[in-house]
PDB file of C-alpha atoms in Angstrom:
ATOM      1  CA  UNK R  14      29.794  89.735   7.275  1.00  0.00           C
ATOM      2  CA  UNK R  15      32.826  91.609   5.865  1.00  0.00           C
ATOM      3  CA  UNK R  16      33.139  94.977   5.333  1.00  0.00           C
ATOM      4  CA  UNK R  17      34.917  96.095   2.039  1.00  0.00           C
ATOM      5  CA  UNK R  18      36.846  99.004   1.827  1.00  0.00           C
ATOM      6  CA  UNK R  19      36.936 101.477  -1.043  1.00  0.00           C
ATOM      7  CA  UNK R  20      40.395 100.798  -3.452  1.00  0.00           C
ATOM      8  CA  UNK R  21      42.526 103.214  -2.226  1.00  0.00           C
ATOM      9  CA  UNK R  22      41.825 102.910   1.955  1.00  0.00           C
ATOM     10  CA  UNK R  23      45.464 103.543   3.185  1.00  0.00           C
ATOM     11  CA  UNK R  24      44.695 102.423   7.027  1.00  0.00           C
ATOM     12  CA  UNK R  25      44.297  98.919   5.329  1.00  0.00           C
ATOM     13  CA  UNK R  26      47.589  99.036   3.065  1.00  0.00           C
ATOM     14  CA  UNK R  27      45.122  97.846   0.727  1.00  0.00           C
ATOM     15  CA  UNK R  28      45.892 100.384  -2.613  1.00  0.00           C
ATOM     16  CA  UNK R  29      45.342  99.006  -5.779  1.00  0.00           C
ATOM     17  CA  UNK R  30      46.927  99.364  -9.170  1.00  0.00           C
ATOM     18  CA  UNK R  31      44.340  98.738 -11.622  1.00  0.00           C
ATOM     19  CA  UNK R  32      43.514 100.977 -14.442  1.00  0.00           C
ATOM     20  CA  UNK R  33      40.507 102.829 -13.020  1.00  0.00           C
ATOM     21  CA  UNK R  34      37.396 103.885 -15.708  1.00  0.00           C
ATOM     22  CA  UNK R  35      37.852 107.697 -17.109  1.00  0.00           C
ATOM     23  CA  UNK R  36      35.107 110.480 -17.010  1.00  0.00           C
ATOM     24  CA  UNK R  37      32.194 110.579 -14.759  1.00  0.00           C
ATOM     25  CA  UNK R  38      29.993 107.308 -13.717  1.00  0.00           C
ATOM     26  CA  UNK R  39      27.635 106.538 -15.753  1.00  0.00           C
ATOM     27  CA  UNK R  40      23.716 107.209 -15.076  1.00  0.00           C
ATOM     28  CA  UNK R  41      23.296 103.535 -15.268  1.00  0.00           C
ATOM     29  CA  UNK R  42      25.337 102.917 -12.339  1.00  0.00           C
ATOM     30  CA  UNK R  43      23.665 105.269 -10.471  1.00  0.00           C
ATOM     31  CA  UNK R  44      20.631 103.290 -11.136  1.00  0.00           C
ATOM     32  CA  UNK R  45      22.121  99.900 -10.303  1.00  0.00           C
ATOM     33  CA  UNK R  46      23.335 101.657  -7.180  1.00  0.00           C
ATOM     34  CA  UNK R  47      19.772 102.694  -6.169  1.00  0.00           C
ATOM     35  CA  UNK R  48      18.386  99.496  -7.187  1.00  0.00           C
ATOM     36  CA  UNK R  49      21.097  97.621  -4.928  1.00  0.00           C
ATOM     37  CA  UNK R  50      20.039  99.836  -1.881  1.00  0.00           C
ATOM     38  CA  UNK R  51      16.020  99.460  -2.259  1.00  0.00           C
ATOM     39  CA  UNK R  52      17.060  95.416  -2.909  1.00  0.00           C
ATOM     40  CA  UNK R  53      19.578  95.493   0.492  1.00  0.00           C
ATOM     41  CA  UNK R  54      16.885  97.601   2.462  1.00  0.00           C
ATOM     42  CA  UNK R  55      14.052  94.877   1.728  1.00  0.00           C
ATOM     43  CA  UNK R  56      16.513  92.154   2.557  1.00  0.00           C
ATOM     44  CA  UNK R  57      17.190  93.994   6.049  1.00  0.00           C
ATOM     45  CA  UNK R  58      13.684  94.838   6.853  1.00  0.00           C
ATOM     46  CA  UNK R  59      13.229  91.104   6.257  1.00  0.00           C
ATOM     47  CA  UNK R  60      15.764  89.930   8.673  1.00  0.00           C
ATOM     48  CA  UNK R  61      18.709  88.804   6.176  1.00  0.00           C
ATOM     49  CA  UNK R  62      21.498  91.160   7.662  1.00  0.00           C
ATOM     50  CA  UNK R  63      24.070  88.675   5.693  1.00  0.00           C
ATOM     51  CA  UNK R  64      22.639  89.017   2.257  1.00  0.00           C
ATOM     52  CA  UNK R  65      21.767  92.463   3.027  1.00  0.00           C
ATOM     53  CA  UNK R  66      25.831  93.607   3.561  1.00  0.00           C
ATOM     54  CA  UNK R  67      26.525  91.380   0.696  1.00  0.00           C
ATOM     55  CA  UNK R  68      24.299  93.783  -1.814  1.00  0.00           C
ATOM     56  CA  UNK R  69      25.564  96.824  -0.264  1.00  0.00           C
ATOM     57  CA  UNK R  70      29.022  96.186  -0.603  1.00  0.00           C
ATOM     58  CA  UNK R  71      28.587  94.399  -4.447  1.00  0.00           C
ATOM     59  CA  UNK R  72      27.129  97.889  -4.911  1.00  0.00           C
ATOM     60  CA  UNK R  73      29.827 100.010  -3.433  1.00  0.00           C
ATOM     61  CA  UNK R  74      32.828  97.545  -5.541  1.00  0.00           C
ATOM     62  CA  UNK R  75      30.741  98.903  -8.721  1.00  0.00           C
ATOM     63  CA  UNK R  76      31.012 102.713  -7.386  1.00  0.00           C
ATOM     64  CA  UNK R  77      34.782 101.812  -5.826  1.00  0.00           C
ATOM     65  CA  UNK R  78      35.756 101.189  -9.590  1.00  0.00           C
ATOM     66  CA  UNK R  79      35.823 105.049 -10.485  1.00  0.00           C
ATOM     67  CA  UNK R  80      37.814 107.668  -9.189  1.00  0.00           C
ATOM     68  CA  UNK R  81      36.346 109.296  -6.157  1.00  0.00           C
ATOM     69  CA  UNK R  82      36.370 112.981  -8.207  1.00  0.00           C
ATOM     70  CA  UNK R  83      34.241 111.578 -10.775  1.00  0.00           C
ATOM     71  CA  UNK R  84      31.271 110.864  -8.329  1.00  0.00           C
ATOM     72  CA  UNK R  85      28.301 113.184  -8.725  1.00  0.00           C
ATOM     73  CA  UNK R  86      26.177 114.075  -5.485  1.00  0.00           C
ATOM     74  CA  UNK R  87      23.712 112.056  -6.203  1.00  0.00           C
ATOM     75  CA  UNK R  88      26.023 109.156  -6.408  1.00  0.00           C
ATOM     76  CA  UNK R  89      27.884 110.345  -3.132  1.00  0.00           C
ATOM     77  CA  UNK R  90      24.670 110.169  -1.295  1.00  0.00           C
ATOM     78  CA  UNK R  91      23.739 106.996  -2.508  1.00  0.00           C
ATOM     79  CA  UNK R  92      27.399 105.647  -1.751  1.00  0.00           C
ATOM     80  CA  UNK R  93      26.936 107.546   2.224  1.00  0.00           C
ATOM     81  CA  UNK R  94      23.972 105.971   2.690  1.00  0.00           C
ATOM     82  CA  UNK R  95      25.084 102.129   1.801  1.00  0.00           C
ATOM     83  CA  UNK R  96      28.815 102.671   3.726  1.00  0.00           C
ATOM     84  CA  UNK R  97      26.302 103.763   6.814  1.00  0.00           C
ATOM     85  CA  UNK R  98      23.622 100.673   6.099  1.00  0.00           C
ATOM     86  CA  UNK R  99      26.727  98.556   6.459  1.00  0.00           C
ATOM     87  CA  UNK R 100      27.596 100.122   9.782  1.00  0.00           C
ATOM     88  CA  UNK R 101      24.450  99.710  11.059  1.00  0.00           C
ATOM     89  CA  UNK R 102      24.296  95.947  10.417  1.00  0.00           C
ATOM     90  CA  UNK R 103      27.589  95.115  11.736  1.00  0.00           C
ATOM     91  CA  UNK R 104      26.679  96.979  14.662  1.00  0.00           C
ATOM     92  CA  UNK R 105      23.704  95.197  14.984  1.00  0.00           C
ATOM     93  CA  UNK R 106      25.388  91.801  14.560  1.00  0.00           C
ATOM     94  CA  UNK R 107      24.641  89.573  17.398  1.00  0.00           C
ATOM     95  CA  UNK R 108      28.266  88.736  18.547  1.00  0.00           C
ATOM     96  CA  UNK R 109      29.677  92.217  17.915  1.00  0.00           C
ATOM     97  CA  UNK R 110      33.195  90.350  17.537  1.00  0.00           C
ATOM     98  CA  UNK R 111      35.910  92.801  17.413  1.00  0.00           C
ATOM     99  CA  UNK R 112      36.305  92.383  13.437  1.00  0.00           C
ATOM    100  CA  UNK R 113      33.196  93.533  13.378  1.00  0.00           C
ATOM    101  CA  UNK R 114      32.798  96.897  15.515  1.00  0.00           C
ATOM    102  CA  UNK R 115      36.489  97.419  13.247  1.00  0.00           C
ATOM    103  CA  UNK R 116      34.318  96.940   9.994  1.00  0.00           C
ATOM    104  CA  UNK R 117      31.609  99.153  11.331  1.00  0.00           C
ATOM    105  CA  UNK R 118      33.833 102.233  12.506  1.00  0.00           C
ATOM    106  CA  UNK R 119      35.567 101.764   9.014  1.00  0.00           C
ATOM    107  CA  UNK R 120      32.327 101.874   6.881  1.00  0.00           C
ATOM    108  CA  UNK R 121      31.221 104.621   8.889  1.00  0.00           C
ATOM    109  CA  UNK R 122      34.454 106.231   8.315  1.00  0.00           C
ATOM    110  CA  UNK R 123      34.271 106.136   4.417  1.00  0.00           C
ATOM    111  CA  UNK R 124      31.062 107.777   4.721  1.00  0.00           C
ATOM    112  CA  UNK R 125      32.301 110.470   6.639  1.00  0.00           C
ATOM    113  CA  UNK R 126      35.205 110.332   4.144  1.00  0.00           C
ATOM    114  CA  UNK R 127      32.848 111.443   1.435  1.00  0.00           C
ATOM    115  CA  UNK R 128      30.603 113.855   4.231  1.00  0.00           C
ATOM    116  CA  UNK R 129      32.214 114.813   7.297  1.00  0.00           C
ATOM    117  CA  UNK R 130      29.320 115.783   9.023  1.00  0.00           C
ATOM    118  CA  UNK R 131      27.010 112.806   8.566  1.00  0.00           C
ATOM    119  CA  UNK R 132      25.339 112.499  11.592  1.00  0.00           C
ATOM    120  CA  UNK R 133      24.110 108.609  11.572  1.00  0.00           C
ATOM    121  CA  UNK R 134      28.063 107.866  10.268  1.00  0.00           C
ATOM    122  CA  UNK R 135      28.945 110.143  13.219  1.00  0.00           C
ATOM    123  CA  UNK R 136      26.796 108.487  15.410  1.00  0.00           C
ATOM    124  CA  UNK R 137      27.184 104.324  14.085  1.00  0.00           C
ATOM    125  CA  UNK R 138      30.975 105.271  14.269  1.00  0.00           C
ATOM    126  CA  UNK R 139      30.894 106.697  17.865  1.00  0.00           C
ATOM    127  CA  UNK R 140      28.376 103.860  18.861  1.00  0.00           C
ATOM    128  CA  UNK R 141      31.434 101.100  17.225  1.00  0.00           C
ATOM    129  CA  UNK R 142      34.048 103.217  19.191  1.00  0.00           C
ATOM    130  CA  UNK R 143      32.047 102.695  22.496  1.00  0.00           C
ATOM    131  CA  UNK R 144      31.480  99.438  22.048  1.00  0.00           C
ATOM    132  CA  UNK R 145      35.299  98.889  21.386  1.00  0.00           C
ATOM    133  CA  UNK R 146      35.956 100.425  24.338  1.00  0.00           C
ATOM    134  CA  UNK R 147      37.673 103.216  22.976  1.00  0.00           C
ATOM    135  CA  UNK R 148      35.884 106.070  24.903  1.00  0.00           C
ATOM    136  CA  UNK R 149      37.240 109.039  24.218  1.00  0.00           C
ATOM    137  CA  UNK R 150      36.895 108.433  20.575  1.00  0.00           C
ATOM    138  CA  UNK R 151      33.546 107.228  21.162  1.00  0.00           C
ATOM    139  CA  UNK R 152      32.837 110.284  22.980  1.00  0.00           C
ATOM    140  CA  UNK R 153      34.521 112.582  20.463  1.00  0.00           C
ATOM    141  CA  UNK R 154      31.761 111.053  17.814  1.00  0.00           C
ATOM    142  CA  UNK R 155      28.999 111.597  19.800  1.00  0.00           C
ATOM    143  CA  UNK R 156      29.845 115.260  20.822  1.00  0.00           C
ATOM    144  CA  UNK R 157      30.126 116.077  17.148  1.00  0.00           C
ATOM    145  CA  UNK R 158      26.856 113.943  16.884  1.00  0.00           C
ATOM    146  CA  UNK R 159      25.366 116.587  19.600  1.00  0.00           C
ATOM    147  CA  UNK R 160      26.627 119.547  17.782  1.00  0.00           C
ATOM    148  CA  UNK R 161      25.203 118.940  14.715  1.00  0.00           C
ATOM    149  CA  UNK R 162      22.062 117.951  16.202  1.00  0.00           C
ATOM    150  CA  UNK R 163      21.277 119.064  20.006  1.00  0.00           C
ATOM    151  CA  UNK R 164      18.137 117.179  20.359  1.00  0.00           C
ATOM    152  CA  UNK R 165      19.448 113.568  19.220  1.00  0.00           C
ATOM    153  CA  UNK R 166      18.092 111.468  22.104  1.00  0.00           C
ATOM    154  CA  UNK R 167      20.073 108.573  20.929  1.00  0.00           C
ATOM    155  CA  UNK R 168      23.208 109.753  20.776  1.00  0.00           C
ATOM    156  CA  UNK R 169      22.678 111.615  24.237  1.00  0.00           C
ATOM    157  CA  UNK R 170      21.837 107.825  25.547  1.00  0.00           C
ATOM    158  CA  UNK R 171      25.010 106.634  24.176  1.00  0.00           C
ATOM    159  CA  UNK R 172      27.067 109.099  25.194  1.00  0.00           C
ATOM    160  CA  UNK R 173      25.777 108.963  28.929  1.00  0.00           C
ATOM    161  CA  UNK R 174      26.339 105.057  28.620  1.00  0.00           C
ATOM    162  CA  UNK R 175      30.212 105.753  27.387  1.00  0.00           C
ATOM    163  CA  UNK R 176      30.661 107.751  30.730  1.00  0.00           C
ATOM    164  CA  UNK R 177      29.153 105.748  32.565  1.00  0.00           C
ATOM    165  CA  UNK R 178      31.722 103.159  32.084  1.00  0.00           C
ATOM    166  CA  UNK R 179      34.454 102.251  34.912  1.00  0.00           C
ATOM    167  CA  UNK R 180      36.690 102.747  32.363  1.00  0.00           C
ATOM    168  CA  UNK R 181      35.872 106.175  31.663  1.00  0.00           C
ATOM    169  CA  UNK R 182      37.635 108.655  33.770  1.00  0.00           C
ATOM    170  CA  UNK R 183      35.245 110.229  35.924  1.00  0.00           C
ATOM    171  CA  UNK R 184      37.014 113.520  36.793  1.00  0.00           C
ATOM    172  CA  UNK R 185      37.297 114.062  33.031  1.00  0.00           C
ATOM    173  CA  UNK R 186      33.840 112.898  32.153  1.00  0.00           C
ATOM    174  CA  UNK R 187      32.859 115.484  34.199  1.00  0.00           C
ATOM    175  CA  UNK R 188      34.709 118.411  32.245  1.00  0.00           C
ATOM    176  CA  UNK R 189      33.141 116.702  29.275  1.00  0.00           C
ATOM    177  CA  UNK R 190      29.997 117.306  29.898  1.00  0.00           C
ATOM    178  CA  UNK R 191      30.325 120.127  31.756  1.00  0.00           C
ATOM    179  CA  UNK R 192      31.869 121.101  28.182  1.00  0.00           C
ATOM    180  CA  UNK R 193      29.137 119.349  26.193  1.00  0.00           C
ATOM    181  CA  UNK R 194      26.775 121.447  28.072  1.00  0.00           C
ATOM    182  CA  UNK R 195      28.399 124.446  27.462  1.00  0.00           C
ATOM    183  CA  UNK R 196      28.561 123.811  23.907  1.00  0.00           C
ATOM    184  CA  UNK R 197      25.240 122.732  23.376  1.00  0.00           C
ATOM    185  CA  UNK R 198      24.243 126.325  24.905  1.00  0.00           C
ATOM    186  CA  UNK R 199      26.240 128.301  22.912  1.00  0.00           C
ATOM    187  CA  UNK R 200      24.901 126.566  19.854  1.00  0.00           C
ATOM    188  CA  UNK R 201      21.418 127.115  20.758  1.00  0.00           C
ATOM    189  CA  UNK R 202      22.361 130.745  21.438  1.00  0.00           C
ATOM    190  CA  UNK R 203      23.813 131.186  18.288  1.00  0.00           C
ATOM    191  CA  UNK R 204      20.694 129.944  16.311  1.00  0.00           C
ATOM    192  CA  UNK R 205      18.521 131.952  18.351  1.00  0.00           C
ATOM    193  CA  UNK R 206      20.385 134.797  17.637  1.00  0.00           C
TER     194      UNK R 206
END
């Protein structure tokens, strides 16, 4: 399973000269993309994680094709939620080779590229991070993940599993979530208040 990255992703080197399609995307490829995401979201349900990354990323080449400006919301939330379905099966790949958890941080990186504060791109990047062994980065996800939404159970789990590493440094950890705990509070504060 191979992750594809959108034209112009300058962490890969991999920009592209070819004449890109004027104007707005058309309505039919809007459909097409919908289509492609009910299609990969059977195909997952059913078990076929290959062919299920496969349709999601034909889909996202066909969106790739026009210039990022030209993308309606609707299209942008379409293209979020594929870059984040891809994530989510790479994570859930049974080796988790290291090509992998890289694909998975990246798609989940495009679709904070297009919203910064998706919280399952926050949270499938932070969980590709972790198991990467990159903690802090992990735990940088994760605490954004916990911002956005104090009551996400999940990302509380993985974020107590990232300090519970050796590797983590314990002294820090606990300023972390001394932090964490602190922010969480004022958060709730300010909503209450």
């Amino acid at each position: 399973m191979t992750a594809k990255g959108p034209r112009a992703d300058s962490s890969s080197g991999g920009c592209t000269s070819t004449a890109l399609p004027a104007g707005k995307v058309p309505d039919e490829v809007l459909v097409a993309l919908a289509s492609a995401q009910t299609k990969g979201n059977a195909l997952f349900q059913e078990g076929q994680l290959t062919e299920a990354v496969e349709v999601y990323e034909q889909s996202l080449e066909a969106i790739e094709a026009f210039p990022p400006e030209s993308w309606s919301d609707d299209v942008k939330r379409v293209a979020v939620a594929l870059y984040c379905n891809v994530s989510h099966i790479l994570l859930k790949s049974a080796d988790r080779e290291s090509a992998c958890l890289e694909q998975a941080c990246a798609a989940a990186g495009k679709a904070l590229a297009i919203d910064p504060s998706n919280v399952k791109a926050l949270f499938r990047r932070g969980c590709a991070h972790g198991l990467a062994k990159r903690w802090q980065l992990a735990a940088d996800d994760l605490n954004e993940v916990l911002l956005l939404e104090p009551g996400n159970d999940a990302a509380r789990r993985e974020l107590q599993r990232v300090q519970g590493t050796a590797e983590w440094p314990q002294p820090f950890a606990t300023e972390v979530a001394s932090a964490d705990a602190d922010k969480v509070e004022g958060t709730r504060l300010f909503q209450a208040g």
